[in-house]
Coordinates of C-alpha atoms in Angstrom, one line a residue:
M55 CA 90.5 76.6 105.2
R56 CA 89.1 74.1 102.6
K57 CA 86.8 75.3 99.8
E58 CA 83.7 73.7 101.3
E59 CA 84.3 75.5 104.6
R60 CA 84.0 78.8 102.9
W61 CA 80.4 78.4 101.9
P62 CA 78.8 79.3 105.2
M63 CA 79.6 83.0 104.9
Y64 CA 78.0 83.2 101.4
F65 CA 74.8 81.4 102.5
T66 CA 74.7 83.5 105.7
V67 CA 74.8 86.7 103.7
Q68 CA 72.1 85.4 101.3
E69 CA 69.9 84.3 104.3
Q70 CA 70.2 87.7 106.0
K71 CA 69.4 89.4 102.7
R72 CA 66.2 87.4 102.4
L73 CA 65.3 88.5 105.9
G74 CA 65.3 92.1 104.6
L75 CA 68.5 93.3 106.4
R76 CA 70.6 96.1 104.9
K77 CA 74.2 95.5 103.7
S78 CA 75.6 97.5 106.6
Q79 CA 73.6 95.5 109.1
V80 CA 74.8 92.2 107.6
A81 CA 78.4 93.4 107.7
R82 CA 78.1 94.3 111.4
N83 CA 76.4 90.9 112.2
L84 CA 79.1 88.9 110.5
D85 CA 81.9 91.3 111.6
V86 CA 83.2 91.7 108.0
S87 CA 83.7 94.7 105.8
R88 CA 80.7 96.2 103.9
N89 CA 82.7 95.7 100.7
T90 CA 82.8 91.9 101.4
V91 CA 79.0 91.9 101.8
I92 CA 78.5 93.9 98.6
K93 CA 80.7 91.4 96.7
L94 CA 78.6 88.5 97.9
W95 CA 75.2 90.2 97.8
D96 CA 74.2 89.6 94.2
M97 CA 76.3 86.5 93.5
T98 CA 74.6 83.4 92.3
V99 CA 75.7 80.0 93.8
E100 CA 77.5 79.2 90.5
E101 CA 79.3 82.6 90.4
Y102 CA 80.5 82.1 94.0
K103 CA 81.7 78.6 93.1
Q104 CA 83.7 80.1 90.2
F105 CA 85.1 82.8 92.5
L106 CA 86.3 80.1 94.9
D107 CA 87.8 78.0 92.1
G108 CA 89.7 81.1 91.0
L109 CA 91.0 81.7 94.5
E110 CA 92.0 78.1 94.7
S111 CA 94.0 78.2 91.5
R112 CA 95.7 81.5 92.3
S113 CA 96.5 80.5 95.9
K114 CA 98.7 77.4 95.4
K115 CA 101.9 79.3 95.5
L116 CA 101.1 81.1 98.7
D117 CA 99.2 78.4 100.6
S118 CA 102.3 77.5 102.5
F119 CA 102.6 81.1 103.8
A120 CA 98.9 81.5 104.6
T121 CA 99.3 81.2 108.4
E122 CA 102.1 83.7 108.4
I123 CA 100.1 86.2 106.2
I124 CA 96.9 85.8 108.3
S125 CA 98.9 86.5 111.5
W126 CA 100.2 89.7 109.9
L127 CA 96.8 90.9 108.7
R128 CA 95.2 90.2 112.1
E129 CA 98.0 92.0 114.0
F130 CA 98.2 94.9 111.5
P131 CA 94.8 95.2 109.7
D132 CA 96.0 98.2 107.7
L133 CA 98.8 96.2 106.0
S134 CA 98.7 96.5 102.3
A135 CA 99.2 93.7 99.8
A136 CA 102.3 95.4 98.5
Q137 CA 103.8 95.4 102.0
V138 CA 102.8 91.8 102.5
M139 CA 104.7 91.0 99.3
D140 CA 107.8 92.9 100.5
W141 CA 107.7 91.2 103.9
L142 CA 107.5 87.8 102.1
K143 CA 110.5 88.6 100.0
E144 CA 112.4 90.0 103.0
R145 CA 111.8 86.8 105.1
H146 CA 112.1 84.3 102.3
E147 CA 115.1 85.0 100.1
G148 CA 114.8 84.2 96.5
M149 CA 111.0 84.1 96.5
E150 CA 109.6 84.9 93.0
I151 CA 105.9 85.7 92.7
A152 CA 103.7 88.1 90.8
E153 CA 102.3 91.1 92.7
S154 CA 98.9 90.4 91.2
T155 CA 99.0 86.9 92.8
V156 CA 99.7 88.4 96.2
R157 CA 97.1 91.0 95.8
S158 CA 94.4 88.4 94.9
Y159 CA 95.5 86.1 97.7
V160 CA 95.5 88.8 100.3
R161 CA 92.1 90.0 99.1
G162 CA 90.8 86.5 99.4
L163 CA 92.1 86.1 102.9
R164 CA 90.6 89.4 104.0
M165 CA 87.2 88.3 102.7
E166 CA 87.6 84.8 104.1
Y167 CA 88.6 85.8 107.6
G168 CA 86.7 89.2 107.9
I169 CA 89.8 91.4 108.0
P170 CA 88.8 94.7 106.2
K171 CA 91.2 97.4 105.1
A172 CA 90.1 101.0 104.8
K173 CA 91.1 102.9 101.6
R174 CA 91.6 106.6 101.2
I175 CA 91.3 108.3 97.8
R176 CA 93.1 111.5 97.0
Q177 CA 92.6 113.5 93.8
H178 CA 95.6 114.7 91.8
E179 CA 96.0 116.7 88.6
A180 CA 98.2 115.1 85.9
V181 CA 101.4 116.9 85.0
E182 CA 103.8 116.3 82.1
E183 CA 106.9 114.2 82.6
L184 CA 110.2 116.2 82.8
P185 CA 113.3 115.5 80.7
M186 CA 115.8 113.1 82.1
G187 CA 118.3 114.6 84.5
K188 CA 116.2 117.7 84.9
Q189 CA 114.8 117.5 88.4
M190 CA 115.1 115.9 91.8
Q191 CA 112.6 116.4 94.6
V192 CA 113.5 116.3 98.3
D193 CA 111.5 116.1 101.5
F194 CA 111.6 115.0 105.1
G195 CA 109.6 112.6 107.2
E196 CA 109.4 111.3 110.7
T197 CA 107.8 108.3 112.3
K198 CA 107.9 106.1 115.4
L199 CA 109.1 102.5 115.4
R200 CA 108.9 100.1 118.3
H201 CA 112.1 98.9 119.9
P202 CA 112.2 95.1 120.8
E203 CA 112.2 96.2 124.5
G204 CA 108.7 97.7 123.9
H205 CA 109.2 101.4 123.8
L206 CA 108.6 103.7 120.8
V207 CA 111.6 105.5 119.2
R208 CA 111.1 108.6 117.2
L209 CA 113.1 108.6 113.9
W210 CA 113.6 111.1 111.1
F211 CA 114.5 110.6 107.4
I212 CA 115.3 112.6 104.3
T213 CA 114.3 111.2 101.0
F214 CA 115.2 112.0 97.4
V215 CA 113.5 111.0 94.1
L216 CA 114.5 111.7 90.5
S217 CA 111.4 113.1 88.9
R218 CA 111.7 111.3 85.6
S219 CA 112.7 107.8 86.6
R220 CA 111.2 107.9 90.1
Y221 CA 114.5 106.4 91.4
K222 CA 114.5 106.9 95.2
Y223 CA 117.0 107.3 98.0
A224 CA 116.5 107.7 101.7
L225 CA 118.6 108.3 104.8
W226 CA 117.5 107.8 108.4
Q227 CA 118.6 109.5 111.6
D228 CA 117.7 109.0 115.3
R229 CA 117.8 112.8 115.9
P230 CA 116.3 115.8 114.0
F231 CA 118.2 117.0 111.0
T232 CA 120.5 120.0 111.2
T233 CA 121.8 122.0 108.2
V234 CA 125.1 120.1 108.3
D235 CA 123.1 116.8 108.2
V236 CA 121.2 118.1 105.2
V237 CA 124.4 118.9 103.3
E238 CA 125.9 115.5 104.1
A239 CA 122.7 113.7 103.1
H240 CA 122.8 115.5 99.7
E241 CA 126.4 114.4 99.3
Q242 CA 125.4 110.8 100.1
A243 CA 122.5 111.0 97.7
F244 CA 124.6 112.3 94.8
A245 CA 127.1 109.5 95.4
F246 CA 124.2 107.0 95.4
Y247 CA 122.9 108.4 92.1
G248 CA 126.3 108.9 90.5
G249 CA 125.5 112.5 89.7
L250 CA 123.2 115.4 90.4
P251 CA 120.3 117.0 88.4
E252 CA 119.9 120.6 87.1
E253 CA 117.2 121.5 89.7
I254 CA 116.1 120.3 93.1
V255 CA 112.6 121.0 94.5
Y256 CA 112.0 121.6 98.2
D257 CA 109.0 122.4 100.4
Q258 CA 109.5 125.9 101.7
D259 CA 107.6 125.2 104.8
H260 CA 110.3 122.8 106.0
L261 CA 113.4 124.2 104.4
L262 CA 113.1 128.0 104.1
L263 CA 110.9 129.1 106.9
T264 CA 112.3 128.7 110.4
S265 CA 110.5 126.0 112.3
E266 CA 111.7 126.2 115.9
N267 CA 109.6 123.2 116.8
H268 CA 111.0 120.8 114.3
G269 CA 114.7 121.5 114.0
D270 CA 117.2 123.3 111.8
L271 CA 115.6 122.6 108.4
I272 CA 116.1 126.0 106.9
L273 CA 118.2 127.5 104.0
T274 CA 121.0 128.7 106.3
H275 CA 124.1 130.5 105.2
E276 CA 126.0 127.2 105.2
F277 CA 123.5 125.5 102.9
A278 CA 123.4 128.5 100.6
K279 CA 127.2 128.2 100.3
Y280 CA 126.8 124.5 99.5
V281 CA 124.2 125.1 96.8
E282 CA 126.5 127.7 95.2
E283 CA 129.4 125.3 95.3
R284 CA 127.4 122.4 93.8
T285 CA 125.7 124.8 91.3
F286 CA 122.3 123.3 91.2
R287 CA 119.1 125.4 90.8
I288 CA 116.6 125.5 93.7
Y289 CA 112.8 125.6 93.3
M290 CA 110.7 126.2 96.4
C291 CA 107.1 124.9 96.3
R292 CA 104.2 127.1 97.2
K293 CA 102.1 126.1 100.1
A294 CA 99.3 123.6 99.3
D295 CA 100.8 122.9 95.9
P296 CA 100.8 119.1 95.6
E297 CA 101.3 119.1 91.9
S298 CA 104.8 120.7 92.3
K299 CA 106.0 118.1 94.9
G300 CA 103.6 115.3 94.5
K301 CA 106.3 112.8 93.5
I302 CA 108.2 113.2 96.7
E303 CA 105.1 113.3 98.9
N304 CA 104.2 109.9 97.5
V305 CA 107.7 108.6 98.3
V306 CA 107.4 109.8 101.9
K307 CA 104.1 107.9 102.2
F308 CA 105.5 104.9 100.5
I309 CA 108.5 104.7 102.9
K310 CA 106.2 105.1 105.9
R311 CA 103.6 102.6 104.8
N312 CA 105.6 100.0 103.0
F313 CA 109.0 100.0 104.6
A314 CA 108.6 101.5 108.0
R315 CA 105.1 100.5 109.2
H316 CA 105.3 97.8 111.9
R317 CA 109.1 97.4 111.4
P318 CA 111.0 96.9 114.7
F319 CA 113.9 99.2 115.4
T320 CA 117.2 98.2 117.0
N321 CA 119.7 100.8 115.8
I322 CA 120.1 103.5 113.2
D323 CA 122.8 101.7 111.2
K324 CA 120.8 98.6 110.8
L325 CA 117.7 100.6 109.8
N326 CA 119.7 102.4 107.0
E327 CA 121.0 99.0 105.9
Q328 CA 117.5 97.6 105.8
C329 CA 116.2 100.7 103.9
L330 CA 118.9 100.3 101.2
A331 CA 117.9 96.7 100.8
W332 CA 114.2 97.7 100.6
L333 CA 115.0 100.3 97.9
N334 CA 116.8 97.6 95.9
R335 CA 114.1 95.0 96.4
T336 CA 110.9 97.0 96.4
G337 CA 111.2 100.8 96.4
N338 CA 113.1 101.0 93.0
A339 CA 112.2 97.5 91.7
K340 CA 108.4 97.6 91.5
V341 CA 106.5 98.9 88.5
H342 CA 105.5 102.5 89.2
H343 CA 101.8 103.0 89.2
T344 CA 101.9 106.2 87.2
T345 CA 104.7 105.6 84.7
K346 CA 104.1 101.8 84.4
K347 CA 107.8 101.4 84.4
I348 CA 110.4 100.0 86.8
P349 CA 112.4 103.0 88.3
A350 CA 115.7 101.1 88.3
E351 CA 115.4 100.4 84.6
V352 CA 114.6 104.0 83.7
Y353 CA 117.3 105.2 86.0
A354 CA 119.8 103.2 84.0
L355 CA 119.1 105.5 81.2
E356 CA 118.6 108.7 83.2
K357 CA 122.0 108.3 85.0
A358 CA 123.8 109.4 81.8
H359 CA 121.9 112.7 81.9
L360 CA 123.0 113.6 85.4
R361 CA 125.9 116.0 86.0
P362 CA 129.0 114.2 87.4
V363 CA 130.2 114.8 90.9
H364 CA 134.0 114.8 90.7
K365 CA 134.8 115.4 94.3
K366 CA 132.9 114.9 97.5
I367 CA 132.5 118.0 99.7
K368 CA 133.6 117.2 103.2
T369 CA 131.3 118.0 106.0
T370 CA 131.7 117.9 109.7
I371 CA 128.9 116.0 111.2
S372 CA 128.0 117.1 114.7
S373 CA 125.8 114.9 117.0
S374 CA 124.5 118.0 118.7
I375 CA 121.2 119.6 117.8
T376 CA 121.1 123.4 117.4
R377 CA 118.3 125.8 118.4
T378 CA 117.9 129.5 117.8
V379 CA 117.8 131.8 120.8
R380 CA 114.6 133.8 120.9
K381 CA 114.2 137.4 121.8
D382 CA 112.8 136.4 125.2
N383 CA 116.0 134.4 125.9
T384 CA 114.4 131.0 125.5
I385 CA 114.8 128.2 123.0
W386 CA 112.2 125.8 121.6
Y387 CA 112.7 122.1 122.2
E388 CA 110.0 119.4 121.6
S389 CA 107.2 122.0 121.6
N390 CA 108.3 123.6 125.0
R391 CA 110.3 126.7 125.8
Y392 CA 113.4 126.5 128.0
S393 CA 115.1 129.6 129.4
V394 CA 118.7 130.6 129.0
P395 CA 120.5 133.4 130.9
L396 CA 119.3 136.9 130.2
G397 CA 121.7 138.5 127.6
T398 CA 122.2 135.2 125.7
Y399 CA 120.1 136.7 122.9
D400 CA 122.4 139.2 121.1
G401 CA 120.1 140.6 118.4
T402 CA 121.3 138.0 115.8
D403 CA 120.1 134.6 114.8
K404 CA 122.4 133.2 117.5
E405 CA 122.3 129.4 117.8
V406 CA 123.1 127.2 120.7
A407 CA 123.6 123.4 120.9
V408 CA 121.4 121.1 123.0
R409 CA 121.7 117.5 124.1
V410 CA 119.6 115.2 126.3
T411 CA 121.3 113.2 129.1
E412 CA 120.4 109.7 130.1
D413 CA 118.5 111.0 133.1
N414 CA 116.3 113.3 130.9
R415 CA 118.2 116.5 131.5
L416 CA 118.3 119.1 128.7
V417 CA 121.7 120.6 128.5
I418 CA 122.1 123.9 126.5
Y419 CA 125.6 124.9 125.6
E420 CA 127.8 126.9 123.3
E421 CA 128.7 124.6 120.4
D422 CA 132.1 126.2 119.7
T423 CA 133.4 126.3 123.3
G424 CA 131.3 123.7 125.0
Q425 CA 130.4 126.2 127.8
I426 CA 127.2 125.1 129.5
L427 CA 124.6 127.9 129.5
A428 CA 121.7 126.1 131.1
E429 CA 120.3 122.8 132.3
H430 CA 116.7 121.9 132.7
T431 CA 114.7 118.8 133.6
L432 CA 113.1 117.7 130.3
C433 CA 109.3 118.3 130.1
L434 CA 108.1 115.0 128.7
H435 CA 104.3 114.9 129.1
R436 CA 103.2 118.5 128.3
K437 CA 103.4 120.8 125.3
G438 CA 103.5 124.6 125.2
E439 CA 105.1 124.9 128.6
L440 CA 107.7 127.5 129.7
I441 CA 110.5 125.8 131.8
R442 CA 112.4 128.6 133.5
N443 CA 115.4 128.8 135.8
R444 CA 114.8 131.7 138.2
H445 CA 118.5 132.5 138.1
H446 CA 118.2 133.4 134.4
G447 CA 116.3 136.6 135.2
R448 CA 119.4 138.8 135.5
D449 CA 122.0 139.6 132.9
R450 CA 125.1 138.4 134.7
T451 CA 127.4 139.7 131.9
K452 CA 127.0 143.2 133.4
G453 CA 127.9 142.2 136.9
I454 CA 126.3 142.9 140.3
P455 CA 127.1 146.6 140.5
A456 CA 125.3 147.3 137.2
Y457 CA 122.3 145.3 138.4
I458 CA 122.2 147.4 141.7
E459 CA 122.4 150.6 139.7
H460 CA 119.6 149.4 137.5
V461 CA 117.3 148.6 140.5
S462 CA 118.2 152.0 142.1
K463 CA 117.1 153.9 139.0
L464 CA 113.8 152.1 139.1
F465 CA 113.1 153.4 142.6
H466 CA 114.3 157.0 141.9
D467 CA 112.2 157.2 138.7

């Protein structure tokens, strides 16, 4: 759009202002954000001309990408300027441009084409920076990405950040994490960082307390053994304590909003490859808004303060998902309960493995032996349901005679 074509919006705002309309009414009439109207409301003609001249001079580098950027903003109105910059770099290798230029350009396009972006403000309390090599924070996230064939795919990730340098790492999976996965992810993270810190911070809601709805993200005996072998200290955050884990919470949001949002998904290996490239290009290469430093540059200094990892601990990765058998001889899977034979619960934290077949059958089996305990049709469209096999109501481990004896006693009593 040429500069002279931008004038009508300014004059329309001024005309409606003279008619006595409120800013919100003008915004609705023009189908633009209220912030755009506020910006134009008290501008003089000369000030608006200077504003357009400024846009013109800042825009030259990005004018050739205007159509592409506008199409992104129209398709994804919540797209941030930072994400626009990352997408440009991803699609146009070797592109060099200042973030402030992209931010101004995107702001101008939003104003010009009436594509507002809502902003949320969250208050945080400032905390002192920790010494180098002192602490790492870890958390989990999940999101849904769209497959090129059109359907949504649910994905899970674990992410790490060094508290001082803000140097980040992330690993994606196409299934919920198990304890073995968590151990392996730590090993990969330590290899990525070239060492490990003195202390690692976790959110107790996701790691210590059993969450049967969301997978095996608890401090199991196996993980406790791993922590003892690696000899790092654990700190578990209190609930509703953002100051203790605010760094990693910001990383989870950053990954979701800048890397993952609107990204097509084809397979998990490609996604992890793209994520590493994003970390190198954006996640660890942009000036951090709090420290005002580039994480990669600070990490170059912090790396010397990490404890070395001399030997990788081998883990056996299982593609199965485990669930704990409940006292009522059911397991939780995707917010529904599925029955297993009476007697499967043995008074301990017994775990069984589950897998989903191509025809949406949930198979529950003994992980060690592979013996199938139960099969159910997966409940896809409801939550909180009990899916029960009527043959699971009798403890078959005691045999038919014992069952007859039990029923006989009921009648004689």
